[in-house]
mmCIF file of C-alpha atoms and ligand atoms in Angstrom:
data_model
loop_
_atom_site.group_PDB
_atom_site.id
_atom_site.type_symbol
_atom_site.label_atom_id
_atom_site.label_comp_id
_atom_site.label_asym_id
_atom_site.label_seq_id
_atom_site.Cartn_x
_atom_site.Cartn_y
_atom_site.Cartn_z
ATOM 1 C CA UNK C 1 -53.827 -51.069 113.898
ATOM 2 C CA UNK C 2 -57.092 -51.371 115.586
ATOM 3 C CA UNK C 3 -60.257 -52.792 113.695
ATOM 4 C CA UNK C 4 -63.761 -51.334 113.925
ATOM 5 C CA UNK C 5 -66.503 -53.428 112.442
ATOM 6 C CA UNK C 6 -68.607 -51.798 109.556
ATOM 7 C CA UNK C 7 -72.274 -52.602 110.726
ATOM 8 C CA UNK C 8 -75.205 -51.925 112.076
ATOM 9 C CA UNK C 9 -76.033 -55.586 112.407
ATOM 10 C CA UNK C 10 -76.180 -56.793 116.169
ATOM 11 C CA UNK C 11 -75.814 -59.985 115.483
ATOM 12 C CA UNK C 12 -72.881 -59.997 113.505
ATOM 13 C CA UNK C 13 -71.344 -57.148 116.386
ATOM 14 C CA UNK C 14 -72.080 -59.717 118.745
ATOM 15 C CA UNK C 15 -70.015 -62.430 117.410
ATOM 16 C CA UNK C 16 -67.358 -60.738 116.026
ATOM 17 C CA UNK C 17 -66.699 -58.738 119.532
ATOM 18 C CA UNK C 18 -67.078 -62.593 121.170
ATOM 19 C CA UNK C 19 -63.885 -63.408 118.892
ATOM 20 C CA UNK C 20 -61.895 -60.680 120.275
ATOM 21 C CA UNK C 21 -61.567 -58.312 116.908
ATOM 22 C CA UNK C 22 -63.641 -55.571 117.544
ATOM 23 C CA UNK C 23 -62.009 -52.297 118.651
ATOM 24 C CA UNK C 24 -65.509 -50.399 117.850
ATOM 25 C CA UNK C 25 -67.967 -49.927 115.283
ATOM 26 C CA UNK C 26 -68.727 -47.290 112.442
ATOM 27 C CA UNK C 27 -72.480 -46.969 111.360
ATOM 28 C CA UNK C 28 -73.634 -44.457 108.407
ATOM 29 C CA UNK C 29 -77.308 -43.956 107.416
ATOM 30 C CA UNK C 30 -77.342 -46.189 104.710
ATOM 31 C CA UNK C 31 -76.186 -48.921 107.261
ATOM 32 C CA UNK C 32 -78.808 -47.956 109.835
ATOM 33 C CA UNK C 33 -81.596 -47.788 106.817
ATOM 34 C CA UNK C 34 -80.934 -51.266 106.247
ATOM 35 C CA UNK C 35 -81.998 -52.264 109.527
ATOM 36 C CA UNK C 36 -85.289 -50.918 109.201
ATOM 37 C CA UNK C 37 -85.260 -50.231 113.176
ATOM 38 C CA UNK C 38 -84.947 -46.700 114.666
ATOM 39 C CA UNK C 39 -81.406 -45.154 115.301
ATOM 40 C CA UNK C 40 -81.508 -44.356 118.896
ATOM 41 C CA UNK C 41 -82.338 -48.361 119.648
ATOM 42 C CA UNK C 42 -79.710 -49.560 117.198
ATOM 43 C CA UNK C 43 -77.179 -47.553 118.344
ATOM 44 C CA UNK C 44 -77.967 -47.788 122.257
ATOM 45 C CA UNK C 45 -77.332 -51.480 121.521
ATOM 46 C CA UNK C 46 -74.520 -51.776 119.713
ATOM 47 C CA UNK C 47 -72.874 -48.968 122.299
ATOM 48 C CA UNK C 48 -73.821 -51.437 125.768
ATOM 49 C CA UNK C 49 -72.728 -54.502 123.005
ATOM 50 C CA UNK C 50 -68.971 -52.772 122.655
ATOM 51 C CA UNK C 51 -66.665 -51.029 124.768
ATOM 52 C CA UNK C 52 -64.983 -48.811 122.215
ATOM 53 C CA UNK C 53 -66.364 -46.069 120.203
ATOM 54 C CA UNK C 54 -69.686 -46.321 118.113
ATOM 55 C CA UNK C 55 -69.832 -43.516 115.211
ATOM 56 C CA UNK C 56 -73.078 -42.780 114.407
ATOM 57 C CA UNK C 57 -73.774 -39.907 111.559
ATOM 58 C CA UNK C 58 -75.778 -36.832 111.607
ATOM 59 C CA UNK C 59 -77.750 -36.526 108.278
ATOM 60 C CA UNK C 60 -78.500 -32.516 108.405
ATOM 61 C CA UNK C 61 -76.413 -30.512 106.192
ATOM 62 C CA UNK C 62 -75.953 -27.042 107.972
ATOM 63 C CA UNK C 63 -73.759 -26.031 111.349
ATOM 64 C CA UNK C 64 -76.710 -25.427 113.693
ATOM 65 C CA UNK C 65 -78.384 -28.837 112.906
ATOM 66 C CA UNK C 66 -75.535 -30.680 112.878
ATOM 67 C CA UNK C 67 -74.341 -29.949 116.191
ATOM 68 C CA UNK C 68 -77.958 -30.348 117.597
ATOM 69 C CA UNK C 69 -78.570 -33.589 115.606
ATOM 70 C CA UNK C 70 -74.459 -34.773 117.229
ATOM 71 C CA UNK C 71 -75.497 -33.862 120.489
ATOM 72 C CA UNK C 72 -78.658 -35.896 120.363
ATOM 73 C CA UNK C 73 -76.522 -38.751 119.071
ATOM 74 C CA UNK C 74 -73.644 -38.172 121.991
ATOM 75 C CA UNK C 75 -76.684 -38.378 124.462
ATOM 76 C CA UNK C 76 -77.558 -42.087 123.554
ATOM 77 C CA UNK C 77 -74.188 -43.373 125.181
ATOM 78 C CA UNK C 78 -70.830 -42.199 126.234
ATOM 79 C CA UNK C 79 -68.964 -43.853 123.760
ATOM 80 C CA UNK C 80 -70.863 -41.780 120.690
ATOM 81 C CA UNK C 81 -68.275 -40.789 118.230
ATOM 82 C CA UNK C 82 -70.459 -38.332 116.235
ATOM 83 C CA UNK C 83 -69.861 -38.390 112.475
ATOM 84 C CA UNK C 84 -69.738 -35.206 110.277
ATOM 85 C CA UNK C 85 -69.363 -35.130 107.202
ATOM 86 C CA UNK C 86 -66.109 -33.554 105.200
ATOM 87 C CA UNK C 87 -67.881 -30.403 104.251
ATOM 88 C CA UNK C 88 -67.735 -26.798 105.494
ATOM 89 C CA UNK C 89 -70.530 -26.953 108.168
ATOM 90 C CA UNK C 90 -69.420 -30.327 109.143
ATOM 91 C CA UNK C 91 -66.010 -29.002 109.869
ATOM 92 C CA UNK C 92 -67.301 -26.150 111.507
ATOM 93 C CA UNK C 93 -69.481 -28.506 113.302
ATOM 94 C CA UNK C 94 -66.302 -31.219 114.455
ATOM 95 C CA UNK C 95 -65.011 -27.631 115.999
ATOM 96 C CA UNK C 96 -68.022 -27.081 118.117
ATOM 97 C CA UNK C 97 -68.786 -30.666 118.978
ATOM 98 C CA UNK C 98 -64.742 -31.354 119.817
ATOM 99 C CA UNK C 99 -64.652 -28.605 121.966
ATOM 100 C CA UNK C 100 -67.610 -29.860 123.804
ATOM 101 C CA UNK C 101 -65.634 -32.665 125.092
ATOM 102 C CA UNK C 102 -67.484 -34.887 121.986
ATOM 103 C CA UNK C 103 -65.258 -37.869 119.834
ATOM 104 C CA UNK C 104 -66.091 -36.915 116.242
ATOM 105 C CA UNK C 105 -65.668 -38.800 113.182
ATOM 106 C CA UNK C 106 -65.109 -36.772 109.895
ATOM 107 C CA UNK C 107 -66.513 -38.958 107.205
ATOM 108 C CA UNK C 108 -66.624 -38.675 103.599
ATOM 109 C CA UNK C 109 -63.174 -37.600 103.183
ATOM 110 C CA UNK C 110 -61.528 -37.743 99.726
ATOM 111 C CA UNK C 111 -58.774 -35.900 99.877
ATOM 112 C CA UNK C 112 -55.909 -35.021 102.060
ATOM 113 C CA UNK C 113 -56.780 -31.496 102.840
ATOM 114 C CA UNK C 114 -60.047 -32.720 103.998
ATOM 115 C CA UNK C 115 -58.189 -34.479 106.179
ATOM 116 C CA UNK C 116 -55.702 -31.177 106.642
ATOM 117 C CA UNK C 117 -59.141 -29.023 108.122
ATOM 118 C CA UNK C 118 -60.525 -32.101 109.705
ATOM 119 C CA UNK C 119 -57.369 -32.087 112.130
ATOM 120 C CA UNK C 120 -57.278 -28.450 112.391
ATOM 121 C CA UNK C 121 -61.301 -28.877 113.939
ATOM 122 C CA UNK C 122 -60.092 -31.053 116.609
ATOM 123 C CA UNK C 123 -61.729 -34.300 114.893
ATOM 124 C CA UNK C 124 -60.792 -37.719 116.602
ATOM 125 C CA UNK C 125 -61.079 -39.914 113.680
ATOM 126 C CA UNK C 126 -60.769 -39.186 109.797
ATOM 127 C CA UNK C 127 -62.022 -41.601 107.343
ATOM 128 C CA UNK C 128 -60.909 -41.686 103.847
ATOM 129 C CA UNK C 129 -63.254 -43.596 101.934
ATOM 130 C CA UNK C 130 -60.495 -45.490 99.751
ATOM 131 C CA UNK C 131 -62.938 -48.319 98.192
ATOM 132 C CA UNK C 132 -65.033 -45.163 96.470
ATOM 133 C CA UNK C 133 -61.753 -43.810 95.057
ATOM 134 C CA UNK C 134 -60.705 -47.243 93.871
ATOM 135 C CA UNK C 135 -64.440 -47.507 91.865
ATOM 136 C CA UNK C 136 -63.650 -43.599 90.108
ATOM 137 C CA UNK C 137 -60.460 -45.826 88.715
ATOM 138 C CA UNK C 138 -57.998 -43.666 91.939
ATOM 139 C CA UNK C 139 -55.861 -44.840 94.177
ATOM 140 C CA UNK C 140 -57.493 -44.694 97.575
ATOM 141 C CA UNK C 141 -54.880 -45.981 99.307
ATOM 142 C CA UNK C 142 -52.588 -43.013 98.067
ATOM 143 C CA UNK C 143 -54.750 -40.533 100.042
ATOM 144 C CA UNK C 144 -54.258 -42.470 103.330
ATOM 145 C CA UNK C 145 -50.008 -42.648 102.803
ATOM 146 C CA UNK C 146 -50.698 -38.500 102.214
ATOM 147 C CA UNK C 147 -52.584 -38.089 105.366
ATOM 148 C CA UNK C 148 -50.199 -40.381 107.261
ATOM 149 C CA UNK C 149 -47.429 -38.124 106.105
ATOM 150 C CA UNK C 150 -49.468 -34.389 107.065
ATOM 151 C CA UNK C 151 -50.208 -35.787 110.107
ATOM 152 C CA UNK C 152 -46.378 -37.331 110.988
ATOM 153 C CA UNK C 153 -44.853 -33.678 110.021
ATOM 154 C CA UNK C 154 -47.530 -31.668 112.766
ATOM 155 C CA UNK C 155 -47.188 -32.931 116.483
ATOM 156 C CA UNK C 156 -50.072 -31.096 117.346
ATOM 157 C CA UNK C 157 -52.149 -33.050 115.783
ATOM 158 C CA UNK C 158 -54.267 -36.343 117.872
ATOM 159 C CA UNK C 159 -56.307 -36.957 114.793
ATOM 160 C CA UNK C 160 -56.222 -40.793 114.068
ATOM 161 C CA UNK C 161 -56.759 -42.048 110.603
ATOM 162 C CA UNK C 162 -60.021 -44.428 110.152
ATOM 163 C CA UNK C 163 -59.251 -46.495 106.849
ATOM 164 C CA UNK C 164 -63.236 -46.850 105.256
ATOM 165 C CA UNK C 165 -64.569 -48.132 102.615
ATOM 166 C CA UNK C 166 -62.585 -51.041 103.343
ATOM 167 C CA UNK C 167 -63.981 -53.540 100.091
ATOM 168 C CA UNK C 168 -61.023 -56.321 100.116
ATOM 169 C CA UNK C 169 -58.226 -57.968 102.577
ATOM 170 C CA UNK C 170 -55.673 -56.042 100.361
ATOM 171 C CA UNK C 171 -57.202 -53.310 101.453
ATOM 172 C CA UNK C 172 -57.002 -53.935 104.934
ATOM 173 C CA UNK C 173 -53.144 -54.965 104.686
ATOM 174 C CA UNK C 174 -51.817 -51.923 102.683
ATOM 175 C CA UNK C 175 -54.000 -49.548 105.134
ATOM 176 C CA UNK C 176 -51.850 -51.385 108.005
ATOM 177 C CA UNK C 177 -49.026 -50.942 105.903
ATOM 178 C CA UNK C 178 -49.822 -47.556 105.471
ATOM 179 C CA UNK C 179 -49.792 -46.188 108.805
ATOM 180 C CA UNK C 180 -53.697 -46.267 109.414
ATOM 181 C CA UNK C 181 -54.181 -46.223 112.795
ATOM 182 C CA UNK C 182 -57.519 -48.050 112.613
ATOM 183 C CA UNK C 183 -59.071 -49.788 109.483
ATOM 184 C CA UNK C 184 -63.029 -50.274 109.576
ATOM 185 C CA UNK C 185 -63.995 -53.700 107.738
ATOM 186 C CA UNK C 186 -67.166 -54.902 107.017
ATOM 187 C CA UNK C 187 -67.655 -58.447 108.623
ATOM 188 C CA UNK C 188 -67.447 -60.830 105.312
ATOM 189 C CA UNK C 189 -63.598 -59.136 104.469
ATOM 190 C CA UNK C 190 -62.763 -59.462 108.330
ATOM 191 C CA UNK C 191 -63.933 -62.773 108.570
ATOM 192 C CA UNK C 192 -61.767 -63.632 105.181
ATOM 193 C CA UNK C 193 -58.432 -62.270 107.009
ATOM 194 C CA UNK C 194 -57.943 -65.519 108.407
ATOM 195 C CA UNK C 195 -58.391 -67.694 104.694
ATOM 196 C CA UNK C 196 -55.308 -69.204 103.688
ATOM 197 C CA UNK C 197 -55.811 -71.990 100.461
ATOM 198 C CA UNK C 198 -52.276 -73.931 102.242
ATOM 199 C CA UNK C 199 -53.715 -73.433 105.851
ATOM 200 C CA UNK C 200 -56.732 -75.653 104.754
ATOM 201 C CA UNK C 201 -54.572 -77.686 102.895
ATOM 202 C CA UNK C 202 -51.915 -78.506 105.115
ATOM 203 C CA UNK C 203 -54.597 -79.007 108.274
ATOM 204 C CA UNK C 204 -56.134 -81.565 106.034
ATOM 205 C CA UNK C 205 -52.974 -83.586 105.500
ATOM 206 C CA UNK C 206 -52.062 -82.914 109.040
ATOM 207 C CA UNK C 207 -55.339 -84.193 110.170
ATOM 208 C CA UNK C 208 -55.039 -87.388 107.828
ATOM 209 C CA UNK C 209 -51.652 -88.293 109.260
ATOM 210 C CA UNK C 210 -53.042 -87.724 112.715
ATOM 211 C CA UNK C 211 -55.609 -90.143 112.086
ATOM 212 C CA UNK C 212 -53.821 -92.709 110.048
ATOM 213 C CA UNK C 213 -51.284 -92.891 113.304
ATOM 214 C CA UNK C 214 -54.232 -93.671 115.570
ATOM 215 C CA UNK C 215 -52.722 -91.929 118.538
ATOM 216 C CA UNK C 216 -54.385 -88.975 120.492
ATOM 217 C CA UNK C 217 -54.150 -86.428 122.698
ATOM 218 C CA UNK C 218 -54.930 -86.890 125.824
HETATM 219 C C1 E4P O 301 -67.278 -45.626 106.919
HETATM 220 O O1 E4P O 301 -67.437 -45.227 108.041
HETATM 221 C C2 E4P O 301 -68.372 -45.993 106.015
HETATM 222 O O2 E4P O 301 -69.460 -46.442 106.773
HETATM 223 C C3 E4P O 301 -68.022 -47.109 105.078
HETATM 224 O O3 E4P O 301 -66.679 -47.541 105.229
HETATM 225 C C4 E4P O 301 -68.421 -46.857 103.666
HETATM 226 O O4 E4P O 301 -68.080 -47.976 102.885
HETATM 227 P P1 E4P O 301 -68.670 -48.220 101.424
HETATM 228 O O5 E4P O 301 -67.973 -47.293 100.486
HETATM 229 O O6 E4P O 301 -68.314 -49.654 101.123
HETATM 230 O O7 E4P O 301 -70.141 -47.971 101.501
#
């Protein structure tokens, strides 16, 4: 499963991408608001930062602005995924974009026949927002194992599933689990993939028994 990092924060692309985890990013406008900085800067960084695909949203709701506001986005740098989201002009707009030779990235999907029409339009990436379901008391994770299986029973689909709303490690593990074919994390749950209470434990002891024999390595 690959991992795309859930920012719009350079800094924290920067590093993370320096440790080797990054696969690409995934923006939304709430992400980009919190920069304060304008989206074609942010995401012209972030795209020369990483070499995989950088989804950055359209906010207008109707076909003919979507596509326009997608292509704008696509212009910034070749490895643009325009998201859409999972409504009917944003469907109709994944057709038009995906059959101009765009990556798009159907967002905001909640269900698995979102996911059904998203693969239908040609979409690249879906992402089911599982956190979001998890908060209406759902089980988010159940919509990704039903996509996984739509997807498995049609060859003709290329659509690959984008695990979002990533909130927790467990998340991250049952999405693997799950057949996700990428999970996007937000950099405090990535960076907590690694904590283990016996790792630090054990390192300390072997550490003290390390020093205690006063050798080294040399
Ligand atoms: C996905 O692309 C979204 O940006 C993101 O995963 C949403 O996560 P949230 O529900 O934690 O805001």
């Amino acid at each position: 499963m690959k991992f795309f990092v859930d920012t719009a924060d350079i800094a924290e692309i920067r590093e993370l991408a320096a440790a080797g985890v990054v696969d690409g990013v995934t923006t939304n406008p709430s992400l980009i608001a919190k920069t304060g900085r304008p989206i074609r800067e942010i995401i012209k960084e972030i795209c020369e930062a990483i070499e995989g695909p950088v989804s950055a949203e359209v906010t207008a709701t109707e076909f003919d602005s979507m596509v326009a506001e997608g292509e704008r986005l696509a212009s910034i740098a070749t490895n643009v995924a325009v998201k859409v989201p999972s409504t009917w002009d944003g469907f109709r707009a994944c057709r038009a974009l995906s059959e101009g030779g765009l990556k798009v990235n159907v967002t905001l999907c909640f269900s698995a026949n979102q996911a059904l029409l998203a693969a239908k339009a040609g979409a690249a990436y879906i992402s089911p927002f599982i956190g979001r379901l998890d908060d209406l008391g759902l089980d988010g994770m159940e919509v990704v194992r039903e996509i996984r299986a739509i997807y498995n029973n049609d060859k003709s689909f290329s659509t690959e599933i984008l695990a979002s709303s990533i909130r927790t490690p467990l998340h991250v593990k049952r999405a693997a689990m799950a057949g996700a074919d990428v999970a996007t994390v937000p950099p405090g749950v990535l960076r907590k993939l690694s904590n283990h209470p016996l790792t630090d434990k054990g390192l300390a002891s072997f550490l003290a028994d390390w020093g205690r024999s006063g050798q080294a390595i040399l």
